[in-house]
Coordinates of C-alpha atoms in Angstrom, one line a residue:
M1289 CA 24.3 2.3 183.3
R1290 CA 23.9 1.5 187.0
K1291 CA 24.3 -2.2 186.2
L1292 CA 27.5 -1.5 184.2
L1293 CA 29.0 0.6 187.0
N1294 CA 28.1 -1.8 189.7
G1295 CA 29.7 -4.6 187.6
L1296 CA 32.8 -2.4 187.2
Y1297 CA 33.1 -2.0 191.0
A1298 CA 32.5 -5.7 191.7
T1299 CA 35.1 -6.7 189.1
S1300 CA 37.6 -4.4 190.6
A1301 CA 36.9 -5.9 194.0
W1302 CA 37.3 -9.4 192.7
L1303 CA 40.6 -8.4 191.0
A1304 CA 41.8 -7.0 194.4
G1305 CA 40.9 -10.3 196.0
I1306 CA 42.9 -12.2 193.3
S1307 CA 45.8 -9.8 193.9
M1308 CA 45.7 -10.7 197.6
I1309 CA 45.9 -14.4 196.6
G1310 CA 48.9 -13.4 194.5
V1311 CA 50.6 -11.9 197.5
L1312 CA 50.0 -15.2 199.4
V1313 CA 51.4 -17.3 196.5
M1314 CA 54.5 -15.1 196.2
V1315 CA 55.1 -15.2 200.0
L1316 CA 54.6 -19.0 200.0
L1317 CA 57.0 -19.4 197.0
T1318 CA 59.6 -17.4 198.9
I1319 CA 59.3 -19.5 202.0
L1320 CA 59.3 -22.7 200.1
S1321 CA 62.3 -21.6 198.0
R1322 CA 64.3 -21.0 201.2
F1323 CA 63.2 -24.2 202.8
F1324 CA 63.9 -26.4 199.8
G1325 CA 66.9 -24.5 198.5
F1326 CA 65.8 -23.4 195.1
S1327 CA 65.9 -19.9 193.6
A1328 CA 62.8 -17.7 193.3
P1329 CA 64.2 -14.4 192.1
G1330 CA 61.9 -11.4 192.2
S1331 CA 59.1 -13.1 194.3
D1332 CA 59.4 -10.4 196.9
A1333 CA 59.0 -7.7 194.3
Y1334 CA 56.0 -9.5 192.8
A1335 CA 54.4 -9.8 196.2
G1336 CA 54.8 -6.0 196.5
Y1337 CA 53.3 -5.4 193.1
A1338 CA 50.3 -7.7 194.0
M1339 CA 49.9 -5.9 197.3
A1340 CA 49.8 -2.5 195.6
G1341 CA 47.3 -3.9 193.1
A1342 CA 45.1 -5.2 195.9
G1343 CA 45.1 -1.8 197.6
F1344 CA 44.3 0.3 194.5
L1345 CA 41.8 -2.1 193.0
A1346 CA 39.8 -2.2 196.2
L1347 CA 39.4 1.6 196.5
A1348 CA 36.2 2.0 194.4
S1349 CA 34.4 -1.0 195.9
T1350 CA 35.3 0.2 199.4
L1351 CA 34.0 3.7 198.6
K1352 CA 30.7 2.3 197.1
H1353 CA 30.1 0.2 200.2
G1354 CA 30.6 3.2 202.6
E1355 CA 33.7 1.7 204.2
H1356 CA 36.1 4.6 203.7
I1357 CA 37.0 6.5 206.9
R1358 CA 34.9 9.7 207.1
V1359 CA 34.9 12.4 209.7
T1360 CA 31.2 13.1 210.0
L1361 CA 31.3 15.2 213.2
L1362 CA 30.6 18.5 211.3
L1363 CA 28.3 16.9 208.8
G1364 CA 26.2 15.3 211.6
M1365 CA 25.6 18.7 213.2
L1366 CA 24.2 20.2 209.9
K1367 CA 20.7 19.6 208.5
G1368 CA 18.9 20.3 205.2
K1369 CA 20.6 22.4 202.6
A1370 CA 23.7 23.1 204.7
Q1371 CA 24.3 19.3 205.1
K1372 CA 23.7 18.7 201.4
G1373 CA 25.9 21.6 200.4
L1374 CA 28.8 20.3 202.5
E1375 CA 28.3 16.8 201.2
V1376 CA 28.4 18.1 197.6
A1377 CA 31.5 20.2 198.3
A1378 CA 33.3 17.3 199.9
L1379 CA 32.4 15.1 196.9
C1380 CA 33.5 17.7 194.4
I1381 CA 36.9 18.0 196.2
A1382 CA 37.2 14.2 196.4
T1383 CA 36.3 13.8 192.7
L1384 CA 38.8 16.4 191.7
L1385 CA 41.6 14.8 193.9
S1386 CA 40.8 11.3 192.6
G1387 CA 40.8 12.6 189.1
F1388 CA 44.3 14.1 189.6
L1389 CA 45.5 10.8 191.1
A1390 CA 44.1 8.8 188.1
F1391 CA 45.6 11.3 185.6
Y1392 CA 49.0 11.2 187.1
S1393 CA 48.9 7.4 187.7
C1394 CA 48.1 7.0 184.0
R1395 CA 50.8 9.5 183.1
L1396 CA 53.4 7.5 185.2
V1397 CA 52.5 4.3 183.3
W1398 CA 52.9 6.1 180.0
Q1399 CA 56.3 7.6 181.0
S1400 CA 57.6 4.3 182.3
W1401 CA 56.6 2.6 179.0
E1402 CA 58.1 5.4 176.9
I1403 CA 61.5 5.3 178.6
D1404 CA 61.5 1.5 179.1
D1405 CA 61.8 1.8 182.9
I1406 CA 62.6 -1.5 184.6
S1407 CA 62.7 -2.5 188.3
V1408 CA 66.1 -2.5 190.0
G1409 CA 65.7 -6.1 191.2
I1410 CA 67.1 -9.2 189.5
D1411 CA 63.7 -9.7 187.8
A1412 CA 64.1 -6.5 185.7
T1413 CA 60.3 -6.2 185.3
P1414 CA 59.2 -3.4 183.0
L1415 CA 57.6 -1.1 185.5
W1416 CA 54.6 -0.1 183.4
I1417 CA 53.2 -3.6 183.9
P1418 CA 52.6 -3.4 187.7
Q1419 CA 51.9 0.4 187.4
I1420 CA 49.0 -0.2 185.1
V1421 CA 47.1 -2.0 187.9
M1422 CA 47.6 1.1 190.0
A1423 CA 46.4 3.4 187.2
L1424 CA 43.4 1.1 186.6
G1425 CA 42.5 1.2 190.3
T1426 CA 42.7 5.0 190.5
L1427 CA 40.7 5.4 187.3
I1428 CA 37.9 3.2 188.7
F1429 CA 38.2 5.1 192.0
F1430 CA 37.7 8.4 190.1
I1431 CA 34.6 7.0 188.3
A1432 CA 33.2 5.9 191.7
F1433 CA 33.6 9.4 193.2
L1434 CA 32.1 10.9 190.0
D1435 CA 29.2 8.5 190.3
E1436 CA 28.7 9.4 194.0
L1437 CA 28.7 13.1 193.1
I1438 CA 26.2 12.7 190.4
L1439 CA 23.9 10.6 192.6
E1440 CA 24.2 13.3 195.3
L1441 CA 23.3 16.1 192.9
R1442 CA 20.3 14.1 191.6
G1443 CA 19.2 13.2 195.2
Q1444 CA 19.6 9.5 194.6
R1445 CA 22.5 8.8 196.8
Q1446 CA 21.9 6.6 199.7
A1447 CA 22.4 8.3 203.1
R1448 CA 25.2 6.8 205.2
N1449 CA 24.1 6.1 208.7
T1450 CA 27.0 7.0 210.9
E1451 CA 25.5 5.0 213.8
D1452 CA 25.8 1.7 211.8
A1453 CA 29.3 2.4 210.6
H1454 CA 31.9 -0.3 211.2
H1455 CA 34.4 0.5 213.8
E1456 CA 37.7 -1.3 214.7

């Protein structure tokens, strides 16, 4: 199961990277279309869709690599059962919130598909197509939080060293 989950997170990260390349391609297409005088309708919208895809698909991998921003001031002052209790409580809340996000993202896709919602731009893209990437990203994010919660409850979660955290 661990191999499958890690594969899911890695695939999601790769898809996020491909989405970033999609943003680059759409921006370059827009620049070239202006420079050479040809039409590239909807390229700005597709760049936005690819950017949203990159952000949502990267959520799970970022979480699993410990790169999400965390406020560990209170957690660092606690030791033993109090620290574990706060960590479990935080993971329960995060799992619940990410579950709501995944549920409502999937619901949005379903509703857009049901009513044939399309973008307002000249491209008239059915909105469920770019929204499905968001829903997929939030669903994988929920799975990653559930995974972290289960690992914490089983005592198998790797402790995050706040001293080694990346800072910008």
